[in-house]
Amino acid sequence: MSRDGQPMIALSGVNKWFGTFHVLKDIDLEIHAGQRVVVCGPSGSGKSTLIRCINRLEEHDEGQIVVDGITLDEDMRNVAAIRREVGMVFQQFNLFPHLSVLDNCVLAQRRARGTPKAEARERAMHYLERVRIPEQAAKYPAQLSGGQQQRVAIARSLCMEPKVMLFDEPTSALDPEMIKEVLDVMIDLAQSGMTMICVTHEMGFARKVADKMVFMDHGRIVETAPPDRFFAAPASERTQLFLSQILSH
Amino acid sequence: MTGQALSSNASPRQRRRTLALRARLIDIASFVVFVAALGWLVLRGAQGMGYNWQWFRVPRYLWRVIDGQVIWGPLTKGLLVTLQISAIAMVLSLVIGLTVALLRLSPSFVGRGIARVYLEVIRNTPLLVQVLIFYFIIAQILGISRFWAGVLCLAVYEGAFAAEIIRGGIVAVRRGQWEAARALGLRPFDVYRDVVLPQAVPLMLPPLAGVLVNLVKHSAIVSVIAVFDLTTEGRTIVADTFMAFEIWLTVAGLYLLITLTLSLLVLGLERRFGRSRHA
Ligand SMILES: Nc1ncnc2c1ncn2[C@@H]1O[C@H](COP(=O)(O)OP(=O)(O)OP(=O)(O)O)[C@@H](O)[C@H]1O
Ligand SMILES: [Mg+2]
């Protein structure tokens, strides 16, 4: 928890509709600096939508979202300010296919932060080393394996030196043998003190790094608990059912 | 030679290559036969009409050498005007196309509305009528020459087709690319310039080449407002000399020269983009 007690991310009374479909219902959630939150729940329960609201890839319709003291609203300057603080890693990696690995990591530093070229490259190499693939810097995304691509995507986000990292099922598109290399990088990141929100069904990872488990169902946060209690004694029946399904295979 | 290579002990790869080569040879042969047949038909037709071929009189309409100096003939001058019109209109049509495509994709209701009206009006009225409107109405109001009336009309007309192609290329870029770019904090302009367009342009090039070729061909229509382009010059010469066959065939050949060169240029561009993408 941050010392001043002000949460890094605060959602209160957040509601969102896709047309008539009520996808997020009365979401209240506070995340403090340095906390690692794992969000899980059945498919279609609104997990992606929830974290995509935090960096305004989706717009919420009601309620308030405050990130690092900045309130998300129509003002594009606030949106830009929040996006500078919040990095995101996607299920499908979404690396830029026309740019080399290095340029993937350099682009946003140059454009959004105005970092000088040499410094941007240096930082890119620093984070590529951190995700353990500096030797791939000159390659293009299509030449890398899925696990390598996802690690580049993580490095690309870290280059912006965000205060918060959002992960949306970062390992679900990966072959089993590549999941570990990505999770290792994420564990490393968690241990360095990064504030993280991860949508994932990797319960081993959750047990290891999470401070807080969030279970969603039908657009609602059904349960919030520390991982030991969440796994050992979930309060809600729906959580129990979900866990029994996901842990059984 | 092909018979040997097709024998049973040739590797599958060799076989495939030989088959491809054979297909191409058949292709070329049938093309030659087709052109020869067409030429023969024209000649027979002309003979039947008692047409008096005078090819030897054609070159002087392209160029003449007087006292060791080359004087360009009317067809060459017309060709240059056509090239000028086409080149300027091409640049303008791409600018218009990009602008309209972005308007159609913009969140602004007014922007999308304007783009829609432009596209529907331009694509659903005859080009000839548009040329006349440009010349008799818009050019008079703006006080511009017939040359510029022609250029603007062509640019506005082909711009509508370019716009749809450019829009198609842009929306074909995967949603995740936009999201990643935005999530990294890139401004909308940078998202387009650095992420979306570099991926969309290779997709747009082949159909855009078609639009540019059309633009060259459609530029002949400026002859109705008496711009001295290739077609107008051709018509004047035919009226003077009655060498309809020779002059029109020459004019067609000159258009073909421009459009084929253009196609080759675009092909080169495609190759370059294709290579840098997957290098
Ligand atoms: N752009 C959209 N327009 C309409 N409906 C959408 C849109 N995006 C998501 N939805 C719907 O909203 C619901 C929640 O989607 P969301 O992607 O947040 O779920 P999720 O919990 O991340 O599921 P998954 O585990 O499958 O990723 C789903 O039913 C989905 O079909
Ligand atoms: Mg999801």
XYZ file of C-alpha atoms and ligand atoms in Angstrom:
560
model
C 0.000 0.000 0.000
C 1.169 3.515 -0.696
C 2.052 5.502 2.380
C -0.215 8.467 1.762
C -3.137 6.061 1.550
C -4.405 7.410 -1.743
C -5.159 4.561 -4.141
C -3.296 4.347 -7.430
C -6.497 3.294 -9.169
C -9.982 3.868 -7.835
C -13.174 2.813 -9.562
C -16.431 3.746 -7.924
C -19.930 2.974 -9.113
C -18.722 2.179 -12.615
C -21.369 0.993 -15.067
C -21.076 0.296 -18.742
C -23.391 -0.866 -21.466
C -22.705 -2.228 -24.955
C -25.963 -1.086 -26.521
C -28.556 -2.653 -24.254
C -26.124 -5.205 -22.808
C -25.108 -4.264 -19.282
C -21.468 -5.366 -19.277
C -20.160 -3.716 -16.073
C -22.425 -3.387 -13.056
C -21.647 -1.101 -10.092
C -17.939 -1.782 -10.044
C -16.063 -0.528 -6.972
C -12.377 -1.324 -6.827
C -9.335 0.251 -5.220
C -5.781 -0.636 -6.044
C -2.864 0.863 -4.195
C 0.644 1.476 -5.449
C 2.651 -1.739 -5.519
C -0.396 -3.993 -5.285
C -0.804 -6.962 -7.603
C -4.385 -7.756 -8.444
C -5.484 -10.828 -10.366
C -8.898 -10.699 -11.996
C -10.607 -13.946 -12.966
C -14.035 -15.114 -13.923
C -15.935 -16.925 -16.650
C -15.714 -15.920 -20.295
C -17.863 -12.876 -21.067
C -18.006 -11.731 -17.459
C -16.490 -8.347 -18.330
C -12.878 -8.772 -17.188
C -11.346 -7.337 -20.352
C -13.870 -4.535 -20.461
C -13.050 -3.640 -16.864
C -9.332 -3.211 -17.386
C -9.807 -1.617 -20.806
C -11.850 1.112 -19.104
C -8.839 1.980 -16.984
C -6.833 3.224 -19.981
C -9.895 4.335 -21.901
C -9.812 1.728 -24.649
C -13.452 1.486 -23.603
C -15.524 4.346 -22.207
C -17.512 3.787 -19.061
C -20.999 5.259 -18.939
C -21.473 5.876 -15.225
C -19.321 6.259 -12.160
C -15.795 7.502 -11.687
C -12.365 6.173 -12.542
C -9.361 7.918 -11.002
C -5.827 6.888 -11.878
C -2.946 8.399 -9.923
C -5.126 11.357 -9.024
C -6.303 12.002 -12.575
C -9.998 11.571 -13.275
C -10.886 9.886 -16.570
C -13.349 12.027 -18.478
C -14.003 13.439 -21.923
C -10.894 15.590 -21.670
C -8.384 13.954 -24.011
C -5.511 15.510 -22.084
C -6.493 13.500 -19.027
C -6.788 10.377 -21.149
C -3.319 11.017 -22.563
C -1.915 11.657 -19.088
C -3.368 8.386 -17.816
C -2.114 6.431 -20.816
C 1.379 7.699 -20.038
C 1.100 6.127 -16.571
C -0.561 2.879 -17.602
C 1.006 0.172 -19.756
C -1.005 -2.628 -21.309
C -0.192 -6.121 -22.547
C -2.698 -7.878 -24.774
C -3.614 -11.483 -25.343
C -2.642 -11.187 -29.031
C 0.650 -9.321 -28.330
C -0.220 -6.652 -30.934
C 3.366 -5.892 -31.823
C 3.743 -3.601 -34.827
C 4.611 -6.038 -37.642
C 6.300 -3.447 -39.868
C 8.798 -2.417 -37.195
C 11.772 -4.287 -35.802
C 11.691 -5.396 -32.182
C 13.899 -2.449 -31.261
C 11.728 0.047 -33.138
C 8.623 -1.399 -31.512
C 10.179 -0.396 -28.218
C 11.506 2.958 -29.441
C 8.469 4.343 -31.284
C 6.258 5.452 -28.414
C 9.159 6.804 -26.386
C 10.053 9.090 -29.279
C 6.518 10.119 -30.178
C 4.711 10.295 -26.862
C 7.594 11.289 -24.628
C 9.902 13.037 -27.062
C 12.844 10.988 -25.796
C 16.042 11.536 -27.823
C 16.838 8.649 -30.146
C 19.970 7.402 -28.445
C 18.356 7.439 -25.036
C 15.244 5.681 -26.371
C 17.359 2.921 -27.892
C 19.341 2.527 -24.733
C 16.202 2.182 -22.660
C 14.722 -0.229 -25.202
C 17.804 -2.437 -24.925
C 17.659 -2.208 -21.163
C 14.113 -3.573 -21.040
C 14.762 -6.142 -23.773
C 17.513 -7.450 -21.545
C 15.143 -7.437 -18.624
C 12.722 -9.692 -20.559
C 15.747 -11.721 -21.638
C 15.730 -11.247 -25.404
C 18.227 -8.485 -26.237
C 19.629 -10.658 -29.043
C 16.343 -10.416 -30.979
C 16.387 -6.611 -31.198
C 16.986 -6.442 -34.936
C 14.378 -9.041 -35.870
C 10.788 -8.476 -36.937
C 7.867 -9.744 -34.843
C 6.908 -12.380 -37.413
C 10.293 -14.006 -36.903
C 9.733 -14.572 -33.185
C 7.855 -17.256 -31.281
C 4.678 -16.310 -29.422
C 6.429 -16.271 -26.082
C 9.171 -14.049 -27.424
C 6.633 -11.702 -28.973
C 4.775 -11.381 -25.708
C 7.987 -10.618 -23.862
C 8.777 -7.910 -26.426
C 5.283 -6.523 -25.862
C 6.004 -6.348 -22.143
C 9.337 -4.617 -22.788
C 7.624 -2.192 -25.164
C 5.217 -1.175 -22.411
C 7.938 -0.947 -19.777
C 9.910 1.442 -21.990
C 7.260 4.043 -21.207
C 8.107 3.561 -17.518
C 4.486 3.218 -16.467
C 3.316 3.236 -12.879
C 0.721 0.567 -13.563
C 0.735 -2.442 -15.885
C -2.453 -4.033 -17.176
C -2.331 -7.584 -18.505
C -5.269 -9.047 -20.431
C -4.812 -12.821 -20.536
C -1.169 -12.490 -21.589
C -0.576 -16.234 -21.824
C -3.860 -17.520 -23.277
C -2.687 -17.332 -26.878
C 0.559 -19.135 -26.137
C 1.603 -22.745 -26.590
C 2.030 -24.418 -23.183
C 5.811 -24.557 -23.410
C 5.996 -20.784 -23.811
C 3.703 -19.826 -20.958
C 6.398 -20.168 -18.338
C 8.874 -17.796 -19.957
C 6.217 -15.069 -19.996
C 5.017 -15.780 -16.464
C 8.621 -15.657 -15.232
C 8.980 -12.166 -16.634
C 5.722 -11.148 -14.986
C 6.753 -12.606 -11.643
C 10.021 -10.727 -11.942
C 8.094 -7.550 -12.600
C 5.770 -8.162 -9.665
C 8.726 -8.674 -7.354
C 10.225 -5.372 -8.483
C 7.200 -3.630 -6.989
C 5.200 -2.785 -10.109
C 1.511 -2.114 -9.615
C -0.227 -4.749 -11.725
C -3.695 -5.796 -12.729
C -3.703 -9.157 -14.476
C -6.638 -10.858 -16.060
C -5.472 -14.448 -16.112
C -6.503 -17.996 -15.386
C -2.965 -18.960 -14.388
C -3.799 -19.749 -10.784
C -0.251 -20.776 -9.934
C 0.892 -17.320 -10.898
C -1.969 -15.802 -8.915
C -1.073 -17.699 -5.748
C 2.524 -16.667 -6.103
C 2.240 -12.922 -6.733
C -1.283 -11.673 -6.077
C -2.102 -9.444 -3.131
C -5.729 -9.453 -4.088
C -7.975 -11.746 -6.094
C -11.005 -10.334 -7.867
C -13.686 -12.685 -9.135
C -16.151 -11.389 -11.713
C -19.346 -12.898 -13.024
C -22.004 -11.357 -15.280
C -20.426 -7.909 -15.112
C -20.246 -7.802 -11.311
C -17.365 -8.137 -8.893
C -18.651 -11.101 -6.908
C -15.753 -11.525 -4.560
C -12.565 -9.772 -3.549
C -10.134 -11.564 -1.241
C -6.468 -12.183 -0.538
C -5.321 -15.281 -2.453
C -4.939 -17.671 0.494
C -8.521 -17.073 1.579
C -9.758 -16.893 -2.012
C -8.442 -20.340 -2.878
C -8.932 -22.012 0.492
C -12.313 -20.670 1.499
C -14.126 -18.716 -1.204
C -17.183 -17.019 0.219
C -19.436 -17.153 -2.781
C -20.896 -20.267 -4.338
C -20.172 -19.001 -7.824
C -16.524 -18.536 -6.946
C -16.390 -22.078 -5.603
C -17.933 -23.448 -8.784
C -15.579 -21.450 -10.980
C -12.522 -22.516 -9.013
C -13.504 -26.156 -9.042
C -13.871 -25.990 -12.816
C -10.637 -24.163 -13.452
C -8.486 -26.082 -10.972
C -9.784 -29.479 -12.082
C -7.849 -29.385 -15.350
C 13.041 -30.159 -73.637
C 9.882 -30.117 -71.560
C 9.176 -33.727 -72.464
C 12.491 -34.778 -70.979
C 12.101 -32.785 -67.810
C 8.666 -34.252 -67.272
C 10.025 -37.801 -67.340
C 9.495 -39.843 -64.214
C 12.938 -39.329 -62.715
C 12.567 -35.515 -62.451
C 12.165 -34.190 -58.919
C 8.707 -32.854 -57.987
C 10.137 -29.374 -57.726
C 11.611 -29.539 -61.232
C 8.344 -30.897 -62.511
C 6.424 -28.043 -61.008
C 8.815 -25.507 -62.458
C 8.590 -27.042 -65.910
C 4.824 -27.088 -65.732
C 4.774 -23.420 -64.722
C 7.126 -22.580 -67.576
C 4.984 -24.488 -70.023
C 1.855 -22.686 -68.805
C 3.582 -19.361 -69.313
C 4.742 -20.292 -72.831
C 1.193 -21.304 -73.750
C 0.018 -17.997 -72.315
C 2.453 -16.000 -74.405
C 1.688 -18.012 -77.526
C -2.047 -17.485 -77.212
C -1.489 -13.774 -76.658
C 0.584 -13.509 -79.834
C -2.038 -15.428 -81.811
C -4.760 -13.174 -80.434
C -2.917 -9.960 -81.349
C -2.076 -11.281 -84.799
C -5.700 -12.203 -85.419
C -6.841 -8.780 -84.273
C -4.302 -7.055 -86.532
C -5.363 -9.192 -89.451
C -9.022 -8.297 -88.852
C -8.231 -4.588 -88.797
C -6.178 -4.840 -91.969
C -8.875 -6.859 -93.749
C -11.506 -4.395 -92.601
C -9.478 -1.453 -93.806
C -8.833 -3.177 -97.115
C -12.529 -3.865 -97.510
C -13.216 -0.177 -97.012
C -10.529 0.651 -99.519
C -8.614 2.388 -96.727
C -5.440 4.060 -97.819
C -2.797 3.477 -95.133
C -0.433 6.388 -94.746
C 1.721 5.488 -91.755
C 4.609 7.402 -93.260
C 2.726 10.637 -92.567
C 2.359 9.939 -88.856
C 5.854 10.677 -87.459
C 5.685 14.349 -88.408
C 2.843 14.763 -85.925
C 5.155 13.464 -83.241
C 8.315 15.344 -84.132
C 10.078 16.997 -87.041
C 13.687 17.862 -87.564
C 14.156 21.238 -89.202
C 17.682 22.576 -89.688
C 19.020 19.978 -87.255
C 16.562 21.076 -84.580
C 13.887 18.845 -83.149
C 10.446 20.430 -83.250
C 7.872 18.526 -81.209
C 4.680 17.783 -83.087
C 1.130 18.256 -81.816
C 0.762 14.654 -80.621
C 3.850 14.941 -78.426
C 2.664 18.283 -77.063
C -0.728 16.739 -76.363
C 0.989 13.839 -74.648
C 2.847 16.273 -72.391
C -0.392 18.064 -71.505
C -2.023 14.723 -70.707
C 0.956 13.796 -68.532
C 0.764 17.132 -66.751
C -2.959 16.885 -66.124
C -2.634 13.306 -64.944
C 0.305 13.937 -62.653
C -1.246 16.918 -60.889
C -4.657 15.247 -60.671
C -3.058 12.088 -59.253
C -1.421 13.922 -56.397
C -4.613 15.870 -55.701
C -6.809 12.781 -55.924
C -4.648 10.980 -53.359
C -4.808 13.976 -51.033
C -8.586 14.175 -51.470
C -8.895 10.415 -51.089
C -6.939 10.341 -47.835
C -8.827 13.329 -46.432
C -12.226 11.886 -47.277
C -11.266 8.448 -45.970
C -10.215 9.996 -42.643
C -13.413 12.051 -42.546
C -15.484 8.914 -43.086
C -13.668 7.229 -40.234
C -13.771 10.246 -37.945
C -16.022 10.365 -34.895
C -17.446 13.673 -36.170
C -20.994 13.269 -37.458
C -20.643 16.318 -39.702
C -17.346 15.051 -41.126
C -18.825 11.660 -41.938
C -21.887 13.310 -43.465
C -19.854 15.535 -45.770
C -17.739 12.591 -46.885
C -20.820 10.491 -47.574
C -22.515 13.182 -49.670
C -19.336 13.757 -51.679
C -18.903 10.063 -52.378
C -22.502 9.469 -53.390
C -22.707 12.525 -55.648
C -19.406 11.886 -57.394
C -19.847 8.176 -57.898
C -23.434 8.386 -59.068
C -23.237 11.099 -61.709
C -21.556 10.785 -65.126
C -18.006 12.070 -65.351
C -18.911 13.937 -68.528
C -21.606 15.888 -66.704
C -19.168 16.639 -63.896
C -16.634 18.002 -66.380
C -19.265 20.292 -67.860
C -20.335 21.480 -64.412
C -16.742 22.116 -63.446
C -16.077 24.024 -66.647
C -19.268 25.989 -67.039
C -20.096 26.642 -63.405
C -17.272 26.098 -60.940
C -14.485 27.400 -63.196
C -16.512 30.514 -63.990
C -17.180 31.185 -60.311
C -13.606 30.583 -59.212
C -12.167 32.195 -62.319
C -9.852 29.305 -63.182
C -8.612 28.150 -66.575
C -10.000 25.171 -68.465
C -6.771 23.308 -67.745
C -7.308 23.618 -63.995
C -11.011 22.931 -64.349
C -10.061 19.639 -65.996
C -7.423 18.817 -63.405
C -9.710 19.552 -60.459
C -12.595 17.638 -61.955
C -10.459 14.549 -62.518
C -8.960 14.796 -59.038
C -12.361 15.130 -57.420
C -13.744 12.249 -59.480
C -10.930 9.749 -58.929
C -10.512 10.990 -55.350
C -13.863 9.399 -54.546
C -12.634 5.990 -55.664
C -9.276 6.473 -53.979
C -11.086 7.395 -50.760
C -12.939 4.106 -50.597
C -9.784 2.132 -51.293
C -7.816 4.042 -48.674
C -10.611 3.581 -46.161
C -10.701 -0.129 -46.942
C -6.954 -0.382 -46.351
C -7.211 1.472 -43.059
C -10.063 -0.604 -41.643
C -8.245 -3.779 -42.699
C -5.534 -3.034 -40.125
C -6.331 -5.155 -37.095
C -8.064 -3.521 -34.170
C -5.334 -4.637 -31.795
C -2.842 -2.475 -33.669
C -4.886 0.648 -32.957
C -5.364 -0.363 -29.358
C -1.699 -1.071 -28.761
C -0.754 2.262 -30.314
C -3.302 4.163 -28.237
C -2.422 2.317 -25.061
C 1.196 3.396 -25.592
C 0.019 6.999 -25.581
C 0.480 7.809 -29.266
C -1.564 10.778 -30.468
C -4.157 10.062 -33.205
C -1.898 11.592 -35.862
C 1.011 9.366 -34.811
C -1.242 6.322 -34.663
C -2.047 6.865 -38.340
C 1.412 7.861 -39.478
C 3.507 5.343 -37.584
C 1.256 2.349 -37.118
C -1.819 2.235 -39.341
C -0.757 3.689 -42.687
C 2.510 1.724 -42.975
C 0.407 -1.425 -42.704
C -2.469 -0.168 -44.829
C -0.497 1.228 -47.770
C 0.752 -2.140 -49.084
C -2.864 -3.328 -49.076
C -4.032 -0.215 -50.914
C -1.362 -0.105 -53.611
C -2.766 -2.621 -56.134
C -6.294 -1.168 -56.224
C -4.932 2.403 -56.109
C -2.835 1.612 -59.179
C -6.100 0.813 -60.918
C -7.520 4.200 -59.964
C -4.433 6.013 -61.245
C -4.576 4.134 -64.540
C -8.241 5.060 -64.804
C -7.339 8.655 -64.132
C -4.959 8.701 -67.090
C -7.593 7.181 -69.338
C -10.357 9.420 -68.067
C -8.179 12.470 -68.638
C -9.192 12.166 -72.307
C -12.504 13.658 -71.290
C -10.964 17.114 -70.871
C -11.032 17.247 -74.662
C -14.708 18.223 -74.393
C -13.696 21.479 -72.750
C -11.032 22.079 -75.390
C -7.931 21.473 -73.325
C -5.177 20.567 -75.796
C -4.435 17.126 -74.471
C -3.494 14.040 -76.451
C -7.072 13.227 -77.451
C -7.892 16.784 -78.568
C -4.736 16.915 -80.679
C -5.587 13.553 -82.190
C -9.038 14.720 -83.086
C -7.732 17.897 -84.716
C -5.244 15.957 -86.812
C -7.851 13.447 -87.920
C -10.157 16.275 -88.927
C -7.368 17.774 -91.030
C -5.949 14.617 -92.593
C -8.657 11.923 -92.450
C -6.014 9.440 -91.240
C -8.411 8.107 -88.620
C -6.848 4.633 -88.314
C -3.238 5.704 -88.036
C -3.765 8.618 -85.680
C -6.181 6.941 -83.290
C -4.033 3.838 -83.115
C -1.026 6.036 -82.373
C -2.974 7.918 -79.703
C -4.061 4.645 -78.111
C -0.453 3.449 -78.193
C 0.690 6.593 -76.399
C -1.933 6.166 -73.661
C -0.852 2.566 -73.310
C 2.724 3.760 -72.898
C 1.743 5.963 -69.954
C -0.490 3.461 -68.225
C 1.906 0.543 -68.571
C 4.789 2.633 -67.243
C 2.577 3.609 -64.327
C 1.676 -0.009 -63.610
C 5.344 -0.948 -63.623
C 6.159 1.872 -61.200
C 3.470 0.713 -58.798
C 4.662 -2.875 -59.111
C 8.131 -1.693 -58.093
C 6.651 0.119 -55.091
C 4.721 -2.984 -54.075
C 7.891 -5.043 -54.201
C 9.695 -2.561 -52.007
C 6.927 -2.421 -49.421
C 6.530 -6.175 -49.525
C 10.191 -6.683 -48.799
C 10.541 -4.229 -45.931
C 7.505 -5.743 -44.199
C 8.882 -9.232 -43.860
C 12.584 -8.580 -44.077
N -17.278 -3.902 -28.457
C -18.263 -4.689 -27.960
N -19.526 -4.545 -28.400
C -20.511 -5.307 -27.912
N -20.349 -6.258 -26.983
C -19.105 -6.458 -26.508
C -18.001 -5.689 -26.980
N -16.888 -6.098 -26.330
C -17.282 -7.086 -25.510
N -18.619 -7.301 -25.594
C -19.385 -8.267 -24.815
O -19.267 -7.924 -23.472
C -19.135 -9.092 -22.694
C -17.917 -8.988 -21.820
O -16.778 -8.977 -22.649
P -15.318 -9.056 -22.081
O -14.409 -9.135 -23.246
O -15.093 -7.954 -21.120
O -15.363 -10.431 -21.291
P -14.175 -11.230 -20.638
O -14.563 -11.448 -19.238
O -12.886 -10.559 -20.924
O -14.267 -12.609 -21.403
P -13.105 -13.536 -21.996
O -12.654 -14.404 -20.873
O -13.824 -14.310 -23.045
O -12.054 -12.643 -22.527
C -19.105 -10.263 -23.631
O -20.392 -10.862 -23.613
C -18.840 -9.667 -24.966
O -19.517 -10.369 -25.973
Mg -11.224 -10.971 -22.171
